[in-house]
PDB file of C-alpha atoms in Angstrom:
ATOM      1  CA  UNK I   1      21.177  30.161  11.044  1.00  0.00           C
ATOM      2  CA  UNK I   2      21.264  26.836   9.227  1.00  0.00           C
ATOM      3  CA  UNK I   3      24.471  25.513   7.456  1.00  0.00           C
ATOM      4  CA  UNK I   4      25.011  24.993   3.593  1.00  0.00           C
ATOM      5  CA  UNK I   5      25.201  21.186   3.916  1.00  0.00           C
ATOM      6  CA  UNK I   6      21.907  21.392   6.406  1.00  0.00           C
ATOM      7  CA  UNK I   7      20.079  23.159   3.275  1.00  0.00           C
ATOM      8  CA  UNK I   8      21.260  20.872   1.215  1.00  0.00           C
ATOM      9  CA  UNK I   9      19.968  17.811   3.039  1.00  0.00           C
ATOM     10  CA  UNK I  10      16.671  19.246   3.161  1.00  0.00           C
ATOM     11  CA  UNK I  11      17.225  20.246  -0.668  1.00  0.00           C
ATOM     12  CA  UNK I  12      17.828  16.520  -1.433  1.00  0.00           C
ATOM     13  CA  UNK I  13      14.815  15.253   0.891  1.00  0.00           C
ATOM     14  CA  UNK I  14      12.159  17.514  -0.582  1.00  0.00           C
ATOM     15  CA  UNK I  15      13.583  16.707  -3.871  1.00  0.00           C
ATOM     16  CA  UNK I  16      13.372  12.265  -3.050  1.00  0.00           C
ATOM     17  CA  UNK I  17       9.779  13.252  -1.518  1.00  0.00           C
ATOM     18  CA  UNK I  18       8.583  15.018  -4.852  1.00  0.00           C
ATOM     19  CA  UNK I  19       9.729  12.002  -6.927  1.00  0.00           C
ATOM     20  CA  UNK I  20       8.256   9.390  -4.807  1.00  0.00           C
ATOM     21  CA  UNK I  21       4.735  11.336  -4.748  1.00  0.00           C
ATOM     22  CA  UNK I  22       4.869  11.251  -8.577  1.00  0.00           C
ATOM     23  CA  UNK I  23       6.066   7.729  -9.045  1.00  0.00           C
ATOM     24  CA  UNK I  24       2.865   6.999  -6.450  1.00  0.00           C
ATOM     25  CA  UNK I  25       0.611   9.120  -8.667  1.00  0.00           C
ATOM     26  CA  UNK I  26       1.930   7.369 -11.530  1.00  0.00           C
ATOM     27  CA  UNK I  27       1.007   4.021 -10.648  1.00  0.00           C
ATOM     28  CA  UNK I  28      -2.313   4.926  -9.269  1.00  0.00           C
ATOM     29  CA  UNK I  29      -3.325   7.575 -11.900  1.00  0.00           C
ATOM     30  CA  UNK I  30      -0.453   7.518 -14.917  1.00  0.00           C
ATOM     31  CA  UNK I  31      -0.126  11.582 -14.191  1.00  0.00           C
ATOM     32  CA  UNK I  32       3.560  11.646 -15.944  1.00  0.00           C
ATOM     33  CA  UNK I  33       3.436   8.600 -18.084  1.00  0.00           C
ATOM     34  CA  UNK I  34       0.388   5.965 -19.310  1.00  0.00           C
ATOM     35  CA  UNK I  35       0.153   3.358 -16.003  1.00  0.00           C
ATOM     36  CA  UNK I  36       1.850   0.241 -17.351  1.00  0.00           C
ATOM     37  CA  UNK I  37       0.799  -3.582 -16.283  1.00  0.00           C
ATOM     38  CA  UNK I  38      -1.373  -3.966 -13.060  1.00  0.00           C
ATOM     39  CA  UNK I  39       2.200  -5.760 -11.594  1.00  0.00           C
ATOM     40  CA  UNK I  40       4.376  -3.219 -12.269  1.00  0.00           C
ATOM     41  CA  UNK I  41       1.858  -0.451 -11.180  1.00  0.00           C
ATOM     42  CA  UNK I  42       1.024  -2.463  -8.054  1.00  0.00           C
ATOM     43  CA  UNK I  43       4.665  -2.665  -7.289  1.00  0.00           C
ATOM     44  CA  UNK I  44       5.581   0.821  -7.985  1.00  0.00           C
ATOM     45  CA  UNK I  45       2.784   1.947  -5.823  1.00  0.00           C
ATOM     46  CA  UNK I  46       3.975  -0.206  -2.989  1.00  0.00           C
ATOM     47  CA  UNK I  47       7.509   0.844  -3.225  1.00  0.00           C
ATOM     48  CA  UNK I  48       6.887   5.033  -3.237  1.00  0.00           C
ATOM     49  CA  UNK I  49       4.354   4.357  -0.381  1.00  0.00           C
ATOM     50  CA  UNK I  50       7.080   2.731   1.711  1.00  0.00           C
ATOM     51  CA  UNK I  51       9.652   5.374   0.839  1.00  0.00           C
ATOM     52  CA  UNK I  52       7.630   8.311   1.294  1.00  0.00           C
ATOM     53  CA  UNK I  53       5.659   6.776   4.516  1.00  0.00           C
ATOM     54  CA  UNK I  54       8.946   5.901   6.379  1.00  0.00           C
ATOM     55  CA  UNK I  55      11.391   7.588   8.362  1.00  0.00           C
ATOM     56  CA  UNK I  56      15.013   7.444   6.747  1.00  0.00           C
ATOM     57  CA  UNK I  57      16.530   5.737   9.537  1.00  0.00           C
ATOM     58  CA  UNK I  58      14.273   3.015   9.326  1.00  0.00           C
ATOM     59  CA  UNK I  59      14.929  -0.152   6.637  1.00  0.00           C
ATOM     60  CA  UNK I  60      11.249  -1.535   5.424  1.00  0.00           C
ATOM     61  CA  UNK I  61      11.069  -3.963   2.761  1.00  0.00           C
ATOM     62  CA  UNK I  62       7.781  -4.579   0.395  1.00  0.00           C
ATOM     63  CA  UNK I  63       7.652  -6.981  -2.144  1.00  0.00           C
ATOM     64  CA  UNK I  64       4.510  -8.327  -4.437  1.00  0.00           C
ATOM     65  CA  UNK I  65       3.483 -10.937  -5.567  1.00  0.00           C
ATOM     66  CA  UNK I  66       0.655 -10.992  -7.975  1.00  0.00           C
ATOM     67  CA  UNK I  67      -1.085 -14.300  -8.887  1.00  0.00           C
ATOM     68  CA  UNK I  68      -4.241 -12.677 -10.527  1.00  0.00           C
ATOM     69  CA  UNK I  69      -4.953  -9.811 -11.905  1.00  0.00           C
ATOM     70  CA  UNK I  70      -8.260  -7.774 -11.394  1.00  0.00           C
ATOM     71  CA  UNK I  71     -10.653  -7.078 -14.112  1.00  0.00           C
ATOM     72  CA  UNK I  72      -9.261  -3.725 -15.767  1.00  0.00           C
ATOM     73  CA  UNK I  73     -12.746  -1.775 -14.319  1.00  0.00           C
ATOM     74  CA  UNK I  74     -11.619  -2.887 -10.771  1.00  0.00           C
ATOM     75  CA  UNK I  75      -7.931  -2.781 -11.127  1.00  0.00           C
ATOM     76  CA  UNK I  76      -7.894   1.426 -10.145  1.00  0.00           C
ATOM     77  CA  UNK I  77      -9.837   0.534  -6.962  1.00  0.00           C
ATOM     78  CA  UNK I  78      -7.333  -2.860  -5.927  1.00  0.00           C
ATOM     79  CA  UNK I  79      -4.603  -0.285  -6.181  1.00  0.00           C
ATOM     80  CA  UNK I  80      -6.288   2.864  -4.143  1.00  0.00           C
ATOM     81  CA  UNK I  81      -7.047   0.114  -1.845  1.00  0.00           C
ATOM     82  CA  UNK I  82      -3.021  -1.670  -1.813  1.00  0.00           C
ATOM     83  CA  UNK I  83      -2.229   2.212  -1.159  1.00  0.00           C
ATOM     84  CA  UNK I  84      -4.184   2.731   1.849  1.00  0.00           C
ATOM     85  CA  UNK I  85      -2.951  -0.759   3.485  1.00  0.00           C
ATOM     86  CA  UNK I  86       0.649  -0.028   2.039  1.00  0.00           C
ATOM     87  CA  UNK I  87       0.177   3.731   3.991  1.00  0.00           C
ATOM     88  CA  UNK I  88      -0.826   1.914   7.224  1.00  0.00           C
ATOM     89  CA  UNK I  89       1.060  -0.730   7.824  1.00  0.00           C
ATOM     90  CA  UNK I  90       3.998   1.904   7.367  1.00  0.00           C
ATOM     91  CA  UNK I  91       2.162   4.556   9.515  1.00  0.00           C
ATOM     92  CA  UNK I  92       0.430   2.523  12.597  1.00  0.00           C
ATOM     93  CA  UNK I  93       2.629  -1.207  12.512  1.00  0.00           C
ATOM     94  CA  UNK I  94       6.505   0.388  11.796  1.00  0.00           C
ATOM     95  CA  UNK I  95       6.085   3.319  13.884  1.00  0.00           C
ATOM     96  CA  UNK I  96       9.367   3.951  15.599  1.00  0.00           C
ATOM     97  CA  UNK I  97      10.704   0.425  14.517  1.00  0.00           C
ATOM     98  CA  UNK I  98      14.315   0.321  12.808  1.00  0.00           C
ATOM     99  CA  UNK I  99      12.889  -2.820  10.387  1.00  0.00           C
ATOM    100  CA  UNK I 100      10.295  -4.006   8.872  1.00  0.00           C
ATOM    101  CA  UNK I 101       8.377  -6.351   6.344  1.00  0.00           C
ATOM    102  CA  UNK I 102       5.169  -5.824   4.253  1.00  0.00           C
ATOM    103  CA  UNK I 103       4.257  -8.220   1.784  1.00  0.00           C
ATOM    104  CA  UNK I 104       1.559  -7.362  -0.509  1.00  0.00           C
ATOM    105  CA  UNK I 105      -0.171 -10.195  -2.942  1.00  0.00           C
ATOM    106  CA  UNK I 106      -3.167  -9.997  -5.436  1.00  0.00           C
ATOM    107  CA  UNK I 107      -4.919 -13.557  -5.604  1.00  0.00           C
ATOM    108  CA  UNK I 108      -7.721 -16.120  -6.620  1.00  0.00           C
ATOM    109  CA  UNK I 109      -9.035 -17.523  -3.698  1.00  0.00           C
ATOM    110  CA  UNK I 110     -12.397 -19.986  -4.578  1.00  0.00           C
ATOM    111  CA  UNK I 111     -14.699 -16.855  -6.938  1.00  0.00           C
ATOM    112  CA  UNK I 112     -12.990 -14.153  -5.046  1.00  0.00           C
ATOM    113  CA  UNK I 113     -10.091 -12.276  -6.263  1.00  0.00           C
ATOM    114  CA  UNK I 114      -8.602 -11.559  -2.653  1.00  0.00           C
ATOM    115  CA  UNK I 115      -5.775  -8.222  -2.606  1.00  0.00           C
ATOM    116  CA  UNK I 116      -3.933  -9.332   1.162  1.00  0.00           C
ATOM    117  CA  UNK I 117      -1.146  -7.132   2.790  1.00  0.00           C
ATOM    118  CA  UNK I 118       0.751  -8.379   5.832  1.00  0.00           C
ATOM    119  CA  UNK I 119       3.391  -7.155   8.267  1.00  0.00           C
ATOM    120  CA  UNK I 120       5.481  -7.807  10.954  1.00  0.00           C
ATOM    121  CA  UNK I 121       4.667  -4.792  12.357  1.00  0.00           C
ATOM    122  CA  UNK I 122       3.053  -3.613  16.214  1.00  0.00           C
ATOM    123  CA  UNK I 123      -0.270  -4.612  15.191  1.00  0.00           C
ATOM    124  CA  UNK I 124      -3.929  -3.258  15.216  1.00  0.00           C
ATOM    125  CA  UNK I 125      -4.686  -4.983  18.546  1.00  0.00           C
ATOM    126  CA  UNK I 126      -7.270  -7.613  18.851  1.00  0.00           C
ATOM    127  CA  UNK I 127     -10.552  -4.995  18.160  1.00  0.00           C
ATOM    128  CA  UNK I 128      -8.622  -2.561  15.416  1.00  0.00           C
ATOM    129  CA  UNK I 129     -10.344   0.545  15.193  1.00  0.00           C
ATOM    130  CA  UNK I 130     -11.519   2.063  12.080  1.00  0.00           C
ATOM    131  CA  UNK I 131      -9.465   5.296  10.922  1.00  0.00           C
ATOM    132  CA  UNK I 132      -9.195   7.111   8.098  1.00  0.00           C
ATOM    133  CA  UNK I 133      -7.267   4.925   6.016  1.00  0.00           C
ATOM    134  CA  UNK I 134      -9.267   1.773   6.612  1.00  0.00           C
ATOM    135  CA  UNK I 135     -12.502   3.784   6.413  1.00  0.00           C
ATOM    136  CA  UNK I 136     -11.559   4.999   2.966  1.00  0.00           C
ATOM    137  CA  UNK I 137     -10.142   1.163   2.088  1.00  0.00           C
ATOM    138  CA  UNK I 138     -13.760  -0.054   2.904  1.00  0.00           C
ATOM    139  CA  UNK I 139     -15.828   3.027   0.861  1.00  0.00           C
ATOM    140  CA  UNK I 140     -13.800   2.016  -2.154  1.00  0.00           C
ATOM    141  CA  UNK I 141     -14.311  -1.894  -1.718  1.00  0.00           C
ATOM    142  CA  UNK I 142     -18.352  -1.634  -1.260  1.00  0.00           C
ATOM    143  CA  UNK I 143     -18.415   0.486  -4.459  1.00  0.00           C
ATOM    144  CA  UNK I 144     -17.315  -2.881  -6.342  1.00  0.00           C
ATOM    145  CA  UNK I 145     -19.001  -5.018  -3.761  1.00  0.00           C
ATOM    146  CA  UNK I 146     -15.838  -6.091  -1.701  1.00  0.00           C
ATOM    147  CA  UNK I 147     -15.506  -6.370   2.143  1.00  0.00           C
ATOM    148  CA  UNK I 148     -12.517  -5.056   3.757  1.00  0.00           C
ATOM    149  CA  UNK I 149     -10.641  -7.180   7.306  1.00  0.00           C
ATOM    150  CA  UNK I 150      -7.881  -5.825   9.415  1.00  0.00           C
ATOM    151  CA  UNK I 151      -6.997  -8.956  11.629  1.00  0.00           C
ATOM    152  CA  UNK I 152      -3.540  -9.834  14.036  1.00  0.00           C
ATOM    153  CA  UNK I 153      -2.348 -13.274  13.907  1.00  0.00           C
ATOM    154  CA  UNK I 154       0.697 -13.902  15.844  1.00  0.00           C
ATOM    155  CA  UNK I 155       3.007 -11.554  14.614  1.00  0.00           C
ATOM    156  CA  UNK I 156       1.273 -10.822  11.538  1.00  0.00           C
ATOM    157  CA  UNK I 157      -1.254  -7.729  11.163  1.00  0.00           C
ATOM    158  CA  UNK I 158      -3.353  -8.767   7.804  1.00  0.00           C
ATOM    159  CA  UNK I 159      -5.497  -6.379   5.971  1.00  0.00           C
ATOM    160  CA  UNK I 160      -7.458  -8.494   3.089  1.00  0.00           C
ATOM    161  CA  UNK I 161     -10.316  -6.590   0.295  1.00  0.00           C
ATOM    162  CA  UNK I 162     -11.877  -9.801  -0.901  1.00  0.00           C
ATOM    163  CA  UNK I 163     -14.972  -9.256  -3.905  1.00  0.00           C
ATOM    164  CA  UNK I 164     -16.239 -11.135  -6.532  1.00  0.00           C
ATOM    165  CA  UNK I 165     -15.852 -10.485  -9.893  1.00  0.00           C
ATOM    166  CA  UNK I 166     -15.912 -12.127 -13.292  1.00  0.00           C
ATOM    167  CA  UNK I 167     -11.955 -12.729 -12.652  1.00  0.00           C
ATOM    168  CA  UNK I 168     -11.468 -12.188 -17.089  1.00  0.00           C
ATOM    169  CA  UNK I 169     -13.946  -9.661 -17.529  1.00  0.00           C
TER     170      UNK I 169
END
């Protein structure tokens, strides 16, 4: 039979996972409220993935950075994409690790407007293989005519959606 205070964790951890999904569907979609600057969406997104994505033991910490901002047609897609790197980087590179670091920026880099996430990580290995998360990263980038990488430098695993774009459209 389980305790009281047993339920009532489990009350309290359905209840944080319920919240975190919405605030996640809210930055991607605006299903509660109207989706509010690309920035704040970007970072709301990043923050529920990381909370709902990682154990409660462990302490990962996201921040953003954004230097550009997508056209508003492509800005939907640069966040479905930030989601799936957010959701791996948690899933595959902090699994069973106490701490962590992602860092997630949105960029001009030459005509591209480059969306980069990093973290410290176990890494992809030098030939990372393609699962369901990058495989859905890379469908959404070729429908704006983006390329998707998943590198390992150092101690650094980098997954980058570069594409072209009128960068004020």
């Amino acid at each position: 039979m389980t305790s009281p205070e047993a339920c009532r964790r489990t009350a309290a951890d359905v209840e944080r996972r319920i919240l975190l999904t919405a605030q996640i569907s809210d930055a991607l979609f605006g299903l509660t409220r109207a989706p509010g600057p690309f920035a704040h969406r970007l970072e709301s997104l990043c923050d529920g993935v990381v909370g709902l994505a990682s154990e409660t033991d462990q302490y990962v910490t996201v921040s953003c950075c954004v230097l550009a901002e997508p056209p508003a047609a492509m800005a939907d897609t640069v966040l479905r994409v930030a989601h799936e790197f957010v959701g791996n980087a948690v899933k595959h590179g902090m699994h069973m690790r106490l701490l962590g670091r992602i860092e997630v920026s949105v960029a001009t880099l030459a005509a591209e407007l480059v969306l980069t996430v990093v973290d410290d990580g176990w890494g992809c290995g030098m030939a990372p293989l393609a699962g369901e998360g990058l495989s859905v990263a890379h469908a959404l980038a070729n429908a704006i005519g983006g390329k998707v990488s998943l590198r390992r430098i150092g101690d650094r695993t980098i997954s980058e959606m570069k594409f072209t774009a009128a960068l004020h459209a």
